[in-house]
GROMACS .gro file of C-alpha atoms in nm:
model
  434
    1UNK     CA    1   0.880  -5.033   2.904
    2UNK     CA    2   0.929  -5.385   2.775
    3UNK     CA    3   0.676  -5.577   2.569
    4UNK     CA    4   0.573  -5.782   2.873
    5UNK     CA    5   0.528  -5.481   3.103
    6UNK     CA    6   0.183  -5.349   3.192
    7UNK     CA    7   0.038  -5.032   3.343
    8UNK     CA    8  -0.294  -5.006   3.527
    9UNK     CA    9  -0.482  -4.676   3.543
   10UNK     CA   10  -0.724  -4.605   3.828
   11UNK     CA   11  -0.989  -4.331   3.838
   12UNK     CA   12  -1.167  -4.363   4.172
   13UNK     CA   13  -1.477  -4.176   4.283
   14UNK     CA   14  -1.701  -4.187   4.586
   15UNK     CA   15  -1.904  -4.487   4.467
   16UNK     CA   16  -1.708  -4.632   4.175
   17UNK     CA   17  -1.363  -4.723   4.050
   18UNK     CA   18  -1.291  -4.704   3.677
   19UNK     CA   19  -0.984  -4.883   3.547
   20UNK     CA   20  -0.786  -4.941   3.229
   21UNK     CA   21  -0.498  -5.180   3.162
   22UNK     CA   22  -0.226  -5.116   2.904
   23UNK     CA   23   0.055  -5.343   2.788
   24UNK     CA   24   0.385  -5.295   2.608
   25UNK     CA   25   0.585  -4.991   2.514
   26UNK     CA   26   0.311  -4.873   2.278
   27UNK     CA   27   0.054  -4.892   2.560
   28UNK     CA   28  -0.198  -5.116   2.388
   29UNK     CA   29  -0.531  -5.118   2.571
   30UNK     CA   30  -0.589  -5.469   2.706
   31UNK     CA   31  -0.891  -5.416   2.931
   32UNK     CA   32  -1.111  -5.152   3.085
   33UNK     CA   33  -1.407  -5.150   3.318
   34UNK     CA   34  -1.544  -5.035   3.649
   35UNK     CA   35  -1.656  -5.137   3.992
   36UNK     CA   36  -1.975  -4.950   4.082
   37UNK     CA   37  -2.216  -4.915   4.374
   38UNK     CA   38  -1.942  -4.913   4.635
   39UNK     CA   39  -2.076  -4.873   4.988
   40UNK     CA   40  -2.432  -4.923   4.860
   41UNK     CA   41  -2.480  -5.298   4.823
   42UNK     CA   42  -2.508  -5.495   4.499
   43UNK     CA   43  -2.157  -5.382   4.408
   44UNK     CA   44  -2.088  -5.478   4.048
   45UNK     CA   45  -1.766  -5.540   3.854
   46UNK     CA   46  -1.772  -5.526   3.474
   47UNK     CA   47  -1.484  -5.544   3.227
   48UNK     CA   48  -1.431  -5.527   2.852
   49UNK     CA   49  -1.135  -5.630   2.643
   50UNK     CA   50  -0.931  -5.383   2.440
   51UNK     CA   51  -1.186  -5.393   2.158
   52UNK     CA   52  -1.473  -5.308   2.392
   53UNK     CA   53  -1.624  -5.657   2.405
   54UNK     CA   54  -1.763  -5.770   2.745
   55UNK     CA   55  -1.513  -6.003   2.909
   56UNK     CA   56  -1.600  -6.032   3.278
   57UNK     CA   57  -1.873  -5.955   3.528
   58UNK     CA   58  -1.915  -6.014   3.899
   59UNK     CA   59  -2.177  -5.901   4.153
   60UNK     CA   60  -2.144  -5.896   4.530
   61UNK     CA   61  -2.500  -5.952   4.659
   62UNK     CA   62  -2.416  -5.913   5.026
   63UNK     CA   63  -2.283  -5.629   5.238
   64UNK     CA   64  -2.159  -5.309   5.068
   65UNK     CA   65  -1.803  -5.321   4.936
   66UNK     CA   66  -1.544  -5.056   5.030
   67UNK     CA   67  -1.249  -4.928   4.827
   68UNK     CA   68  -1.006  -5.169   4.998
   69UNK     CA   69  -1.200  -5.482   4.904
   70UNK     CA   70  -1.269  -5.351   4.555
   71UNK     CA   71  -0.900  -5.290   4.493
   72UNK     CA   72  -0.812  -5.635   4.625
   73UNK     CA   73  -1.050  -5.787   4.371
   74UNK     CA   74  -0.918  -5.566   4.092
   75UNK     CA   75  -0.557  -5.663   4.164
   76UNK     CA   76  -0.657  -6.030   4.147
   77UNK     CA   77  -0.837  -5.973   3.819
   78UNK     CA   78  -0.534  -5.797   3.675
   79UNK     CA   79  -0.304  -6.081   3.771
   80UNK     CA   80  -0.527  -6.327   3.588
   81UNK     CA   81  -0.610  -6.110   3.287
   82UNK     CA   82  -0.255  -5.988   3.230
   83UNK     CA   83  -0.090  -6.330   3.238
   84UNK     CA   84   0.246  -6.307   3.070
   85UNK     CA   85   0.273  -5.942   3.168
   86UNK     CA   86   0.422  -5.780   3.475
   87UNK     CA   87   0.242  -5.481   3.628
   88UNK     CA   88   0.520  -5.225   3.665
   89UNK     CA   89   0.317  -4.914   3.746
   90UNK     CA   90  -0.026  -4.799   3.854
   91UNK     CA   91  -0.135  -4.449   3.759
   92UNK     CA   92  -0.401  -4.261   3.953
   93UNK     CA   93  -0.615  -3.964   3.859
   94UNK     CA   94  -0.602  -3.715   4.146
   95UNK     CA   95  -0.815  -3.405   4.116
   96UNK     CA   96  -0.612  -3.149   4.313
   97UNK     CA   97  -0.237  -3.103   4.319
   98UNK     CA   98  -0.241  -2.759   4.479
   99UNK     CA   99   0.062  -2.537   4.431
  100UNK     CA  100   0.307  -2.814   4.512
  101UNK     CA  101   0.247  -3.057   4.224
  102UNK     CA  102   0.267  -2.933   3.866
  103UNK     CA  103   0.341  -3.272   3.710
  104UNK     CA  104   0.317  -3.647   3.770
  105UNK     CA  105   0.475  -3.769   4.093
  106UNK     CA  106   0.567  -4.097   4.258
  107UNK     CA  107   0.315  -4.163   4.533
  108UNK     CA  108   0.442  -4.258   4.877
  109UNK     CA  109   0.344  -4.189   5.236
  110UNK     CA  110   0.502  -3.842   5.240
  111UNK     CA  111   0.327  -3.733   4.920
  112UNK     CA  112  -0.004  -3.874   5.046
  113UNK     CA  113   0.030  -3.664   5.360
  114UNK     CA  114   0.069  -3.352   5.145
  115UNK     CA  115  -0.227  -3.446   4.927
  116UNK     CA  116  -0.445  -3.506   5.232
  117UNK     CA  117  -0.405  -3.137   5.315
  118UNK     CA  118  -0.578  -3.052   4.985
  119UNK     CA  119  -0.897  -3.242   5.071
  120UNK     CA  120  -1.080  -2.917   5.168
  121UNK     CA  121  -1.020  -2.790   4.812
  122UNK     CA  122  -1.184  -3.098   4.655
  123UNK     CA  123  -1.389  -3.261   4.931
  124UNK     CA  124  -1.602  -3.475   4.700
  125UNK     CA  125  -1.310  -3.606   4.495
  126UNK     CA  126  -0.973  -3.603   4.672
  127UNK     CA  127  -1.041  -3.853   4.955
  128UNK     CA  128  -1.173  -4.110   4.708
  129UNK     CA  129  -0.886  -4.051   4.463
  130UNK     CA  130  -0.640  -4.131   4.742
  131UNK     CA  131  -0.816  -4.436   4.891
  132UNK     CA  132  -0.694  -4.684   4.622
  133UNK     CA  133  -0.339  -4.552   4.656
  134UNK     CA  134  -0.336  -4.658   5.019
  135UNK     CA  135  -0.491  -4.992   4.929
  136UNK     CA  136  -0.215  -5.065   4.676
  137UNK     CA  137   0.056  -4.956   4.921
  138UNK     CA  138  -0.071  -5.233   5.149
  139UNK     CA  139  -0.138  -5.495   4.877
  140UNK     CA  140   0.160  -5.443   4.646
  141UNK     CA  141   0.409  -5.196   4.795
  142UNK     CA  142   0.673  -5.289   4.536
  143UNK     CA  143   0.470  -5.149   4.245
  144UNK     CA  144   0.536  -4.791   4.138
  145UNK     CA  145   0.232  -4.570   4.190
  146UNK     CA  146   0.206  -4.244   3.997
  147UNK     CA  147  -0.021  -3.953   4.080
  148UNK     CA  148  -0.148  -3.746   3.786
  149UNK     CA  149  -0.326  -3.424   3.871
  150UNK     CA  150  -0.619  -3.251   3.701
  151UNK     CA  151  -0.472  -2.918   3.808
  152UNK     CA  152  -0.118  -2.974   3.679
  153UNK     CA  153  -0.178  -2.894   3.311
  154UNK     CA  154  -0.306  -2.549   3.406
  155UNK     CA  155   0.016  -2.453   3.587
  156UNK     CA  156   0.125  -2.282   3.263
  157UNK     CA  157  -0.144  -2.016   3.301
  158UNK     CA  158  -0.001  -1.666   3.353
  159UNK     CA  159  -0.023  -1.518   3.705
  160UNK     CA  160  -0.303  -1.281   3.605
  161UNK     CA  161  -0.520  -1.574   3.495
  162UNK     CA  162  -0.464  -1.743   3.831
  163UNK     CA  163  -0.526  -1.442   4.054
  164UNK     CA  164  -0.825  -1.345   4.266
  165UNK     CA  165  -0.877  -0.984   4.374
  166UNK     CA  166  -0.819  -1.074   4.739
  167UNK     CA  167  -0.561  -0.956   4.996
  168UNK     CA  168  -0.220  -1.129   4.996
  169UNK     CA  169  -0.278  -1.282   5.338
  170UNK     CA  170  -0.552  -1.485   5.171
  171UNK     CA  171  -0.397  -1.554   4.830
  172UNK     CA  172  -0.070  -1.642   5.003
  173UNK     CA  173  -0.243  -1.948   5.145
  174UNK     CA  174  -0.292  -2.089   4.797
  175UNK     CA  175  -0.630  -1.931   4.731
  176UNK     CA  176  -0.616  -1.879   4.355
  177UNK     CA  177  -0.753  -2.017   4.030
  178UNK     CA  178  -0.621  -2.366   3.952
  179UNK     CA  179  -0.838  -2.513   3.677
  180UNK     CA  180  -0.940  -2.878   3.642
  181UNK     CA  181  -0.997  -3.150   3.379
  182UNK     CA  182  -0.632  -3.091   3.296
  183UNK     CA  183  -0.568  -3.452   3.196
  184UNK     CA  184  -0.846  -3.427   2.939
  185UNK     CA  185  -0.711  -3.101   2.799
  186UNK     CA  186  -0.358  -3.238   2.794
  187UNK     CA  187  -0.480  -3.532   2.587
  188UNK     CA  188  -0.666  -3.299   2.350
  189UNK     CA  189  -0.348  -3.093   2.308
  190UNK     CA  190  -0.158  -3.412   2.224
  191UNK     CA  191  -0.392  -3.495   1.932
  192UNK     CA  192  -0.410  -3.146   1.780
  193UNK     CA  193  -0.112  -3.212   1.546
  194UNK     CA  194  -0.303  -3.506   1.395
  195UNK     CA  195  -0.607  -3.284   1.339
  196UNK     CA  196  -0.387  -3.040   1.149
  197UNK     CA  197  -0.292  -3.324   0.914
  198UNK     CA  198  -0.652  -3.430   0.849
  199UNK     CA  199  -0.765  -3.332   0.496
  200UNK     CA  200  -1.071  -3.144   0.622
  201UNK     CA  201  -0.852  -2.925   0.839
  202UNK     CA  202  -0.692  -2.770   0.533
  203UNK     CA  203  -1.012  -2.663   0.356
  204UNK     CA  204  -1.033  -2.312   0.212
  205UNK     CA  205  -1.188  -2.049   0.438
  206UNK     CA  206  -1.548  -1.940   0.389
  207UNK     CA  207  -1.681  -1.600   0.302
  208UNK     CA  208  -1.784  -1.412   0.619
  209UNK     CA  209  -2.134  -1.498   0.735
  210UNK     CA  210  -2.399  -1.233   0.770
  211UNK     CA  211  -2.370  -1.103   1.122
  212UNK     CA  212  -2.020  -1.240   1.175
  213UNK     CA  213  -1.753  -1.000   1.295
  214UNK     CA  214  -1.532  -0.885   1.007
  215UNK     CA  215  -1.247  -0.828   1.251
  216UNK     CA  216  -1.187  -1.097   1.512
  217UNK     CA  217  -1.009  -0.941   1.805
  218UNK     CA  218  -0.732  -0.788   1.601
  219UNK     CA  219  -0.758  -0.815   1.226
  220UNK     CA  220  -0.936  -1.030   0.972
  221UNK     CA  221  -0.699  -1.306   0.858
  222UNK     CA  222  -0.625  -1.356   0.494
  223UNK     CA  223  -0.695  -1.694   0.336
  224UNK     CA  224  -0.326  -1.779   0.349
  225UNK     CA  225  -0.302  -1.673   0.712
  226UNK     CA  226  -0.607  -1.880   0.805
  227UNK     CA  227  -0.464  -2.187   0.634
  228UNK     CA  228  -0.139  -2.139   0.823
  229UNK     CA  229  -0.313  -2.097   1.160
  230UNK     CA  230  -0.300  -2.459   1.261
  231UNK     CA  231  -0.454  -2.594   1.578
  232UNK     CA  232  -0.143  -2.735   1.742
  233UNK     CA  233   0.035  -2.402   1.730
  234UNK     CA  234  -0.273  -2.184   1.740
  235UNK     CA  235  -0.553  -2.060   1.964
  236UNK     CA  236  -0.805  -2.328   2.057
  237UNK     CA  237  -1.092  -2.337   2.304
  238UNK     CA  238  -1.157  -2.691   2.428
  239UNK     CA  239  -1.478  -2.783   2.611
  240UNK     CA  240  -1.485  -3.090   2.835
  241UNK     CA  241  -1.858  -3.134   2.884
  242UNK     CA  242  -1.978  -3.418   3.102
  243UNK     CA  243  -2.129  -3.453   3.448
  244UNK     CA  244  -1.844  -3.220   3.534
  245UNK     CA  245  -1.797  -2.949   3.274
  246UNK     CA  246  -1.535  -2.687   3.198
  247UNK     CA  247  -1.362  -2.505   2.914
  248UNK     CA  248  -0.996  -2.425   2.855
  249UNK     CA  249  -0.810  -2.177   2.635
  250UNK     CA  250  -0.508  -2.339   2.467
  251UNK     CA  251  -0.231  -2.144   2.299
  252UNK     CA  252   0.015  -2.369   2.118
  253UNK     CA  253  -0.117  -2.661   2.323
  254UNK     CA  254  -0.064  -2.493   2.662
  255UNK     CA  255  -0.334  -2.380   2.903
  256UNK     CA  256  -0.363  -2.002   2.937
  257UNK     CA  257  -0.710  -1.974   3.097
  258UNK     CA  258  -0.996  -2.196   3.212
  259UNK     CA  259  -1.349  -2.169   3.346
  260UNK     CA  260  -1.289  -2.361   3.669
  261UNK     CA  261  -1.097  -2.184   3.943
  262UNK     CA  262  -1.022  -2.261   4.307
  263UNK     CA  263  -1.245  -2.567   4.310
  264UNK     CA  264  -1.419  -2.795   4.061
  265UNK     CA  265  -1.753  -2.627   4.133
  266UNK     CA  266  -1.667  -2.310   3.939
  267UNK     CA  267  -1.751  -2.211   3.583
  268UNK     CA  268  -2.019  -2.380   3.373
  269UNK     CA  269  -2.339  -2.533   3.514
  270UNK     CA  270  -2.281  -2.909   3.542
  271UNK     CA  271  -2.480  -3.222   3.612
  272UNK     CA  272  -2.537  -3.144   3.979
  273UNK     CA  273  -2.288  -2.860   4.041
  274UNK     CA  274  -2.398  -2.499   4.016
  275UNK     CA  275  -2.098  -2.349   3.838
  276UNK     CA  276  -2.021  -1.982   3.896
  277UNK     CA  277  -2.252  -1.799   4.134
  278UNK     CA  278  -2.223  -1.459   4.299
  279UNK     CA  279  -2.042  -1.517   4.634
  280UNK     CA  280  -2.316  -1.306   4.785
  281UNK     CA  281  -2.552  -1.598   4.726
  282UNK     CA  282  -2.356  -1.803   4.979
  283UNK     CA  283  -2.373  -1.517   5.231
  284UNK     CA  284  -2.748  -1.495   5.173
  285UNK     CA  285  -2.791  -1.869   5.230
  286UNK     CA  286  -2.602  -1.840   5.558
  287UNK     CA  287  -2.755  -1.520   5.690
  288UNK     CA  288  -3.114  -1.532   5.566
  289UNK     CA  289  -3.185  -1.903   5.526
  290UNK     CA  290  -2.961  -2.005   5.818
  291UNK     CA  291  -2.803  -2.284   5.614
  292UNK     CA  292  -2.493  -2.448   5.756
  293UNK     CA  293  -2.171  -2.538   5.577
  294UNK     CA  294  -2.270  -2.897   5.502
  295UNK     CA  295  -2.612  -2.794   5.370
  296UNK     CA  296  -2.459  -2.531   5.143
  297UNK     CA  297  -2.199  -2.777   5.019
  298UNK     CA  298  -2.470  -3.031   4.941
  299UNK     CA  299  -2.675  -2.767   4.758
  300UNK     CA  300  -2.391  -2.636   4.542
  301UNK     CA  301  -2.227  -2.970   4.464
  302UNK     CA  302  -2.514  -3.220   4.454
  303UNK     CA  303  -2.848  -3.040   4.414
  304UNK     CA  304  -2.780  -2.772   4.153
  305UNK     CA  305  -2.676  -2.763   3.787
  306UNK     CA  306  -2.890  -2.949   3.534
  307UNK     CA  307  -3.059  -3.144   3.813
  308UNK     CA  308  -3.137  -2.839   4.022
  309UNK     CA  309  -3.273  -2.625   3.738
  310UNK     CA  310  -3.478  -2.902   3.577
  311UNK     CA  311  -3.589  -3.083   3.889
  312UNK     CA  312  -3.577  -3.393   3.670
  313UNK     CA  313  -3.229  -3.529   3.606
  314UNK     CA  314  -2.860  -3.450   3.583
  315UNK     CA  315  -2.839  -3.656   3.262
  316UNK     CA  316  -2.841  -3.451   2.941
  317UNK     CA  317  -2.994  -3.743   2.749
  318UNK     CA  318  -3.294  -3.753   2.981
  319UNK     CA  319  -3.342  -3.377   2.958
  320UNK     CA  320  -3.321  -3.375   2.578
  321UNK     CA  321  -3.597  -3.636   2.563
  322UNK     CA  322  -3.819  -3.451   2.809
  323UNK     CA  323  -4.096  -3.214   2.706
  324UNK     CA  324  -4.087  -3.038   3.042
  325UNK     CA  325  -4.007  -2.665   3.007
  326UNK     CA  326  -3.777  -2.691   3.309
  327UNK     CA  327  -3.563  -2.941   3.117
  328UNK     CA  328  -3.549  -2.697   2.825
  329UNK     CA  329  -3.444  -2.418   3.061
  330UNK     CA  330  -3.161  -2.628   3.206
  331UNK     CA  331  -3.026  -2.708   2.858
  332UNK     CA  332  -3.064  -2.350   2.737
  333UNK     CA  333  -2.882  -2.219   3.042
  334UNK     CA  334  -2.589  -2.452   2.983
  335UNK     CA  335  -2.570  -2.355   2.614
  336UNK     CA  336  -2.587  -1.985   2.704
  337UNK     CA  337  -2.308  -2.016   2.958
  338UNK     CA  338  -2.090  -2.213   2.716
  339UNK     CA  339  -2.136  -1.934   2.462
  340UNK     CA  340  -2.042  -1.665   2.713
  341UNK     CA  341  -1.733  -1.852   2.825
  342UNK     CA  342  -1.634  -1.917   2.464
  343UNK     CA  343  -1.627  -1.544   2.401
  344UNK     CA  344  -1.433  -1.482   2.722
  345UNK     CA  345  -1.170  -1.744   2.643
  346UNK     CA  346  -1.138  -1.622   2.283
  347UNK     CA  347  -1.065  -1.278   2.428
  348UNK     CA  348  -0.798  -1.426   2.658
  349UNK     CA  349  -0.639  -1.588   2.351
  350UNK     CA  350  -0.663  -1.276   2.135
  351UNK     CA  351  -0.854  -1.468   1.869
  352UNK     CA  352  -0.969  -1.816   1.783
  353UNK     CA  353  -0.833  -2.081   1.548
  354UNK     CA  354  -1.041  -2.379   1.657
  355UNK     CA  355  -1.298  -2.529   1.893
  356UNK     CA  356  -1.291  -2.883   2.037
  357UNK     CA  357  -1.578  -3.065   2.210
  358UNK     CA  358  -1.501  -3.355   2.445
  359UNK     CA  359  -1.651  -3.539   2.742
  360UNK     CA  360  -1.973  -3.741   2.757
  361UNK     CA  361  -2.203  -3.454   2.658
  362UNK     CA  362  -1.958  -3.294   2.418
  363UNK     CA  363  -1.906  -3.623   2.235
  364UNK     CA  364  -2.267  -3.741   2.227
  365UNK     CA  365  -2.510  -3.449   2.232
  366UNK     CA  366  -2.571  -3.353   1.870
  367UNK     CA  367  -2.827  -3.094   1.976
  368UNK     CA  368  -2.603  -2.918   2.225
  369UNK     CA  369  -2.312  -2.897   1.980
  370UNK     CA  370  -2.548  -2.756   1.718
  371UNK     CA  371  -2.681  -2.491   1.957
  372UNK     CA  372  -2.334  -2.385   2.071
  373UNK     CA  373  -2.209  -2.357   1.713
  374UNK     CA  374  -2.519  -2.161   1.613
  375UNK     CA  375  -2.454  -1.910   1.888
  376UNK     CA  376  -2.086  -1.890   1.785
  377UNK     CA  377  -2.167  -1.778   1.429
  378UNK     CA  378  -2.037  -1.431   1.519
  379UNK     CA  379  -1.693  -1.589   1.552
  380UNK     CA  380  -1.715  -1.727   1.200
  381UNK     CA  381  -1.824  -2.077   1.302
  382UNK     CA  382  -2.024  -2.269   1.040
  383UNK     CA  383  -2.160  -2.609   1.137
  384UNK     CA  384  -2.189  -2.899   0.895
  385UNK     CA  385  -2.522  -3.045   1.020
  386UNK     CA  386  -2.471  -3.376   0.840
  387UNK     CA  387  -2.124  -3.424   0.990
  388UNK     CA  388  -2.254  -3.329   1.332
  389UNK     CA  389  -2.532  -3.588   1.304
  390UNK     CA  390  -2.310  -3.859   1.155
  391UNK     CA  391  -2.048  -3.855   1.428
  392UNK     CA  392  -1.731  -4.058   1.399
  393UNK     CA  393  -1.717  -4.234   1.065
  394UNK     CA  394  -1.461  -4.349   0.810
  395UNK     CA  395  -1.299  -4.005   0.811
  396UNK     CA  396  -1.232  -4.004   1.187
  397UNK     CA  397  -0.871  -3.985   1.297
  398UNK     CA  398  -0.690  -4.268   1.474
  399UNK     CA  399  -0.797  -4.110   1.803
  400UNK     CA  400  -1.162  -4.117   1.692
  401UNK     CA  401  -1.177  -3.741   1.637
  402UNK     CA  402  -1.410  -3.600   1.372
  403UNK     CA  403  -1.477  -3.254   1.231
  404UNK     CA  404  -1.829  -3.109   1.250
  405UNK     CA  405  -1.772  -2.764   1.099
  406UNK     CA  406  -1.839  -2.689   0.733
  407UNK     CA  407  -1.541  -2.716   0.500
  408UNK     CA  408  -1.525  -2.340   0.467
  409UNK     CA  409  -1.584  -2.247   0.831
  410UNK     CA  410  -1.349  -1.971   0.943
  411UNK     CA  411  -1.307  -2.162   1.270
  412UNK     CA  412  -1.280  -2.543   1.248
  413UNK     CA  413  -1.478  -2.736   1.507
  414UNK     CA  414  -1.381  -3.087   1.613
  415UNK     CA  415  -1.506  -3.357   1.847
  416UNK     CA  416  -1.226  -3.543   2.028
  417UNK     CA  417  -1.320  -3.842   2.248
  418UNK     CA  418  -1.181  -3.793   2.598
  419UNK     CA  419  -0.900  -4.027   2.697
  420UNK     CA  420  -0.762  -3.920   3.032
  421UNK     CA  421  -0.672  -4.282   3.103
  422UNK     CA  422  -0.423  -4.300   2.817
  423UNK     CA  423  -0.272  -3.970   2.931
  424UNK     CA  424  -0.222  -4.112   3.279
  425UNK     CA  425  -0.068  -4.429   3.134
  426UNK     CA  426   0.175  -4.217   2.932
  427UNK     CA  427   0.274  -4.024   3.244
  428UNK     CA  428   0.328  -4.346   3.438
  429UNK     CA  429   0.540  -4.481   3.154
  430UNK     CA  430   0.749  -4.163   3.141
  431UNK     CA  431   0.810  -4.163   3.516
  432UNK     CA  432   0.897  -4.531   3.502
  433UNK     CA  433   1.155  -4.470   3.232
  434UNK     CA  434   1.297  -4.149   3.377
   0.00000   0.00000   0.00000
């Protein structure tokens, strides 16, 4: 890319479009923002400059805005804001790539037709991810559009990690574990080498804690071995915790297992999604409660998780401030499930060299991180409460990452701010230059 080239990144949902704009070969962030309340009236556009300062705002007080009109406005804003730059590519986050897409791809009518077939696998995400692509094809067909898939990063998982215990006539139709939040985990993997270079990452190991396992899935490491077990080449469990939540086992920066499977409803309890449930529950809902497919889908995707358990909110901040015991139960259930999955993923890795928190909850909930680390003491995790409370400070890396484990913790624990948008921009740049 030349210095006057620019890339736009689009992350579209059912009622909002988030965007980022990058310029030059080093992909400097020039603007970011969102258009929210699509289809609901009072649609609002807000933007910030690269430093996070508010730079633009617009409200449509009339009829609800659709994706097409929102994208038309966004293209106009980009043309004005990126004066002196030429938009050479637009990257899109697309949740499901199925078995056919294991990396970024140029988006055209043929590819869109293939991606439409995956809508049943991600009914609440895929149609809205694809809507802006069609808008841009009509508005600016000359601009390269790049699809980046949340499933693609997990294509490195071994066949056993992808398999369901179902007959081949079912699994042969693509019914297997895929994994999601791959763009977030790919970004985390890209910053692990920098974490290895951070001074705190090279601290001496601690003495084993009372109650901690002396042998961690195959031999207690010596001090020298622990110092050599760096994150980039080691065994890391990353947790992307937000309204959608999942965890991923990374070996040498590659996905080997994850908590989400066939769809983005699997695994951990989330804001409104139930996470893993016994499939017999669905049969019960159908047979005994006479619930139809749409009612069950609404229950599992939109009425469960933190919201369903608490009956209050899907927002962790609201629940943490509530004195209602149902809010406490929802938080405790999420912490418990994170702890169980941490042990499962550590087993899949054959040990553990590091833990990374990311996503809105992972980055901002001091209490949840503390609870998870407390429950992971058996793995040799020691939290530094002051570092956990302080957050990103002068010792944060260039990516804003900061360590929250004690200097002598056998397993270092980091917080890495999610940046799927930059990952998408990098993919668009690579495809542009290929």
